[in-house]
Short mmCIF file of C-alpha atoms in Angstrom, two decimals:
data_model
loop_
_atom_site.label_atom_id
_atom_site.label_comp_id
_atom_site.label_asym_id
_atom_site.label_seq_id
_atom_site.Cartn_x
_atom_site.Cartn_y
_atom_site.Cartn_z
CA UNK A 1 3.35 -36.38 -14.06
CA UNK A 2 4.81 -38.10 -10.79
CA UNK A 3 5.18 -41.81 -10.75
CA UNK A 4 3.53 -44.30 -8.39
CA UNK A 5 6.35 -44.38 -6.30
CA UNK A 6 6.75 -40.62 -5.96
CA UNK A 7 2.89 -40.34 -5.44
CA UNK A 8 3.35 -43.00 -2.44
CA UNK A 9 5.88 -40.95 -0.57
CA UNK A 10 4.17 -37.52 -1.16
CA UNK A 11 0.67 -39.35 0.29
CA UNK A 12 2.56 -40.37 3.12
CA UNK A 13 1.99 -39.05 6.49
CA UNK A 14 4.88 -36.52 7.69
CA UNK A 15 7.20 -38.55 10.13
CA UNK A 16 6.99 -36.66 13.46
CA UNK A 17 10.76 -36.81 14.20
CA UNK A 18 10.97 -34.30 11.39
CA UNK A 19 8.93 -31.91 12.90
CA UNK A 20 10.58 -28.87 14.83
CA UNK A 21 8.74 -26.40 17.17
CA UNK A 22 9.45 -22.84 18.03
CA UNK A 23 8.15 -20.01 20.12
CA UNK A 24 6.94 -16.78 18.54
CA UNK A 25 5.17 -14.95 21.48
CA UNK A 26 2.94 -17.04 23.47
CA UNK A 27 2.27 -19.59 20.35
CA UNK A 28 4.39 -22.61 19.76
CA UNK A 29 4.41 -23.06 16.03
CA UNK A 30 5.83 -26.62 14.12
CA UNK A 31 7.79 -26.71 11.07
CA UNK A 32 10.48 -28.51 9.17
CA UNK A 33 14.03 -27.36 8.76
CA UNK A 34 15.12 -25.67 5.16
CA UNK A 35 17.71 -28.62 4.63
CA UNK A 36 15.17 -31.08 5.33
CA UNK A 37 12.97 -29.75 2.73
CA UNK A 38 15.69 -29.74 0.25
CA UNK A 39 16.67 -33.31 0.99
CA UNK A 40 13.18 -34.39 0.87
CA UNK A 41 12.90 -32.86 -2.48
CA UNK A 42 16.02 -34.47 -3.96
CA UNK A 43 14.66 -37.83 -2.29
CA UNK A 44 11.28 -37.58 -3.78
CA UNK A 45 11.94 -36.15 -7.40
CA UNK A 46 15.53 -36.96 -7.75
CA UNK A 47 18.69 -34.60 -7.73
CA UNK A 48 18.29 -33.62 -11.47
CA UNK A 49 14.74 -33.35 -11.53
CA UNK A 50 13.81 -30.00 -9.71
CA UNK A 51 15.18 -26.75 -9.25
CA UNK A 52 14.33 -23.31 -8.14
CA UNK A 53 14.96 -19.67 -8.96
CA UNK A 54 14.82 -16.44 -6.94
CA UNK A 55 12.10 -14.37 -8.55
CA UNK A 56 12.50 -11.44 -6.17
CA UNK A 57 14.50 -10.47 -3.40
CA UNK A 58 14.24 -7.11 -1.74
CA UNK A 59 14.72 -5.24 1.73
CA UNK A 60 11.65 -4.63 3.78
CA UNK A 61 13.02 -2.56 6.53
CA UNK A 62 15.94 -1.76 8.39
CA UNK A 63 16.70 -0.44 12.12
CA UNK A 64 18.66 -0.38 14.99
CA UNK A 65 17.56 -2.17 18.09
CA UNK A 66 18.10 -1.31 21.77
CA UNK A 67 21.29 -3.19 22.01
CA UNK A 68 22.58 -1.06 18.89
CA UNK A 69 22.33 -4.26 16.63
CA UNK A 70 21.34 -3.75 13.33
CA UNK A 71 17.83 -5.42 12.40
CA UNK A 72 17.13 -6.00 8.68
CA UNK A 73 14.05 -7.64 7.15
CA UNK A 74 14.12 -8.97 3.58
CA UNK A 75 11.09 -10.58 1.37
CA UNK A 76 11.79 -13.09 -1.20
CA UNK A 77 9.61 -14.91 -4.01
CA UNK A 78 10.91 -18.20 -5.17
CA UNK A 79 9.76 -20.45 -7.70
CA UNK A 80 10.04 -24.00 -7.59
CA UNK A 81 10.06 -26.18 -10.82
CA UNK A 82 9.62 -29.99 -10.71
CA UNK A 83 10.57 -32.09 -13.87
CA UNK A 84 9.03 -35.77 -14.69
CA UNK A 85 11.84 -38.40 -15.49
CA UNK A 86 12.13 -37.56 -19.31
CA UNK A 87 12.10 -33.66 -18.47
CA UNK A 88 8.90 -33.73 -20.85
CA UNK A 89 6.39 -32.15 -18.29
CA UNK A 90 6.75 -29.39 -15.68
CA UNK A 91 5.14 -28.45 -12.48
CA UNK A 92 5.64 -25.04 -11.35
CA UNK A 93 5.03 -23.42 -7.86
CA UNK A 94 5.82 -20.02 -6.43
CA UNK A 95 5.33 -18.43 -2.92
CA UNK A 96 6.87 -15.75 -0.68
CA UNK A 97 8.97 -15.60 2.46
CA UNK A 98 10.49 -13.25 5.02
CA UNK A 99 13.45 -13.15 6.92
CA UNK A 100 14.93 -11.17 9.46
CA UNK A 101 18.73 -10.63 10.16
CA UNK A 102 20.16 -9.39 13.56
CA UNK A 103 23.84 -8.46 13.81
CA UNK A 104 26.45 -5.85 15.04
CA UNK A 105 27.57 -5.12 11.43
CA UNK A 106 25.29 -4.18 8.66
CA UNK A 107 26.59 -6.84 6.29
CA UNK A 108 25.81 -9.82 8.35
CA UNK A 109 22.55 -8.65 9.11
CA UNK A 110 21.86 -8.39 5.37
CA UNK A 111 23.24 -11.84 4.86
CA UNK A 112 21.20 -13.43 7.51
CA UNK A 113 17.99 -11.68 6.58
CA UNK A 114 18.65 -12.69 2.93
CA UNK A 115 19.08 -16.30 3.22
CA UNK A 116 16.52 -16.90 5.81
CA UNK A 117 13.76 -15.20 3.54
CA UNK A 118 14.78 -17.36 0.64
CA UNK A 119 14.82 -20.37 2.68
CA UNK A 120 11.47 -19.27 4.04
CA UNK A 121 10.07 -18.97 0.41
CA UNK A 122 11.31 -22.25 -0.94
CA UNK A 123 9.89 -24.14 1.82
CA UNK A 124 6.67 -22.43 1.30
CA UNK A 125 6.70 -23.15 -2.32
CA UNK A 126 7.52 -27.02 -1.55
CA UNK A 127 4.50 -27.21 0.76
CA UNK A 128 2.33 -27.16 -2.40
CA UNK A 129 3.58 -30.61 -2.96
CA UNK A 130 1.64 -31.98 0.56
CA UNK A 131 2.37 -33.71 3.63
CA UNK A 132 6.15 -34.71 3.13
CA UNK A 133 7.12 -30.73 2.80
CA UNK A 134 5.02 -29.78 6.11
CA UNK A 135 1.85 -28.97 4.44
CA UNK A 136 -0.26 -30.58 7.17
CA UNK A 137 1.45 -28.37 9.64
CA UNK A 138 -0.48 -25.59 8.57
CA UNK A 139 -3.77 -27.48 10.03
CA UNK A 140 -4.86 -25.60 13.24
CA UNK A 141 -5.78 -29.20 14.53
CA UNK A 142 -2.13 -30.37 13.78
CA UNK A 143 -0.58 -27.45 15.25
CA UNK A 144 -2.58 -27.92 18.43
CA UNK A 145 -1.76 -31.35 18.66
CA UNK A 146 2.00 -30.43 18.04
CA UNK A 147 1.73 -27.85 20.82
CA UNK A 148 0.51 -30.17 23.41
CA UNK A 149 3.33 -32.46 22.47
CA UNK A 150 5.99 -29.44 22.65
CA UNK A 151 4.85 -28.19 25.80
CA UNK A 152 5.17 -31.87 27.22
CA UNK A 153 8.62 -31.97 25.86
CA UNK A 154 9.51 -28.41 27.16
CA UNK A 155 7.99 -30.00 30.86
CA UNK A 156 10.50 -32.73 30.67
CA UNK A 157 13.43 -30.79 29.76
CA UNK A 158 16.64 -31.57 31.25
CA UNK A 159 18.92 -29.13 33.08
CA UNK A 160 22.42 -28.71 31.91
CA UNK A 161 24.51 -31.26 33.11
CA UNK A 162 27.72 -29.02 34.13
CA UNK A 163 28.24 -29.56 37.55
CA UNK A 164 30.42 -26.87 38.11
CA UNK A 165 27.95 -24.63 38.82
CA UNK A 166 25.70 -24.66 42.09
CA UNK A 167 22.58 -23.96 40.36
CA UNK A 168 22.65 -27.56 38.93
CA UNK A 169 22.18 -29.28 42.41
CA UNK A 170 18.78 -28.32 42.60
CA UNK A 171 16.40 -31.18 44.15
CA UNK A 172 14.26 -32.88 41.52
CA UNK A 173 11.23 -32.43 43.34
CA UNK A 174 11.65 -28.56 43.21
CA UNK A 175 12.20 -28.12 39.57
CA UNK A 176 9.70 -26.16 37.80
CA UNK A 177 9.80 -24.46 34.38
CA UNK A 178 8.09 -21.62 32.93
CA UNK A 179 8.96 -18.68 30.56
CA UNK A 180 11.06 -15.88 32.07
CA UNK A 181 8.89 -13.13 33.15
CA UNK A 182 11.16 -10.25 32.08
CA UNK A 183 10.91 -11.33 28.22
CA UNK A 184 11.46 -7.65 27.50
CA UNK A 185 15.12 -7.78 28.84
CA UNK A 186 15.78 -10.16 25.74
CA UNK A 187 13.59 -8.27 22.89
CA UNK A 188 16.45 -9.00 20.39
CA UNK A 189 16.06 -12.82 20.86
CA UNK A 190 12.73 -12.61 20.94
CA UNK A 191 12.46 -10.83 17.52
CA UNK A 192 14.72 -13.98 16.16
CA UNK A 193 11.82 -16.05 17.29
CA UNK A 194 13.40 -17.49 20.57
CA UNK A 195 12.25 -17.71 24.15
CA UNK A 196 13.99 -17.57 27.29
CA UNK A 197 12.66 -20.18 29.55
CA UNK A 198 13.33 -20.27 33.56
CA UNK A 199 13.97 -23.58 35.11
CA UNK A 200 14.67 -23.16 38.71
CA UNK A 201 17.54 -20.54 38.92
CA UNK A 202 18.87 -20.86 35.42
CA UNK A 203 17.77 -19.13 32.01
CA UNK A 204 17.40 -21.27 29.10
CA UNK A 205 17.07 -20.10 25.42
CA UNK A 206 14.72 -22.24 23.13
CA UNK A 207 13.47 -21.82 19.61
CA UNK A 208 14.15 -22.30 16.04
CA UNK A 209 17.83 -21.10 14.72
CA UNK A 210 19.38 -21.59 18.27
CA UNK A 211 22.70 -22.58 16.35
CA UNK A 212 22.38 -19.89 13.71
CA UNK A 213 22.05 -17.09 16.35
CA UNK A 214 24.53 -18.24 18.69
CA UNK A 215 26.69 -15.33 18.52
CA UNK A 216 23.71 -13.26 19.30
CA UNK A 217 22.80 -15.31 22.35
CA UNK A 218 26.40 -15.35 23.18
CA UNK A 219 26.00 -11.60 23.20
CA UNK A 220 23.51 -11.51 25.94
CA UNK A 221 25.57 -13.65 28.22
CA UNK A 222 24.30 -17.02 27.71
CA UNK A 223 26.72 -20.09 27.96
CA UNK A 224 26.75 -23.17 25.95
CA UNK A 225 26.39 -26.51 27.78
CA UNK A 226 27.47 -29.44 25.60
CA UNK A 227 25.71 -32.38 27.47
CA UNK A 228 22.27 -30.85 27.33
CA UNK A 229 22.69 -28.83 24.06
CA UNK A 230 21.56 -25.75 25.41
CA UNK A 231 22.23 -22.04 25.92
CA UNK A 232 21.98 -21.01 29.82
CA UNK A 233 22.35 -18.33 31.96
CA UNK A 234 22.32 -18.03 36.01
CA UNK A 235 19.22 -16.18 36.79
CA UNK A 236 21.34 -13.92 39.04
CA UNK A 237 23.01 -12.80 36.09
CA UNK A 238 20.34 -11.78 34.29
CA UNK A 239 19.09 -9.86 37.41
#
């Protein structure tokens, strides 16, 4: 079914630079992004040698959170079909994914949830083809190693470079970083898989889909710092 070059790529170790991290509660999860999985499928199988179809897409729940935003959850079932070079043989994989959309308008919440569910299902279906699609990230030992690396990166996280605010002038020997103790104040962000980190007297938003959820983050009062590529807020604002 697969040629030698494809098998060589599929059996190779996953490049650590492709691994992303996000916080979910008190757990750090490792993953590869949706566009990464699609680009890898194009590279390994060829642009015309694979495709996918949405077998099922349905709404699971809908509610309004404490910030009066609509929260919608979708479930998707996606089937991936891989063809050989002559399109004589096929291999099929299918898996389920979930997505949550949070927005002021019902339409935007449905759009976000549906897209996230399909992407999640697609990645889960592709992972059955091995390490290049993140299958190794489901190993507890691998996740433990990635979590340690992530914690180290988080400890070395640089403060936003915007010097127009007094909080950025903290002495380096007084710098510390920890999860913000009042996470419940940002339940909407937590429900999106994000986390609020306190670094000195600055709050920083971390996690997956930070850019995708920029409108929600901004609505909570966070500001974007281009130098450090992060959303931040002065601690006194949150108080």
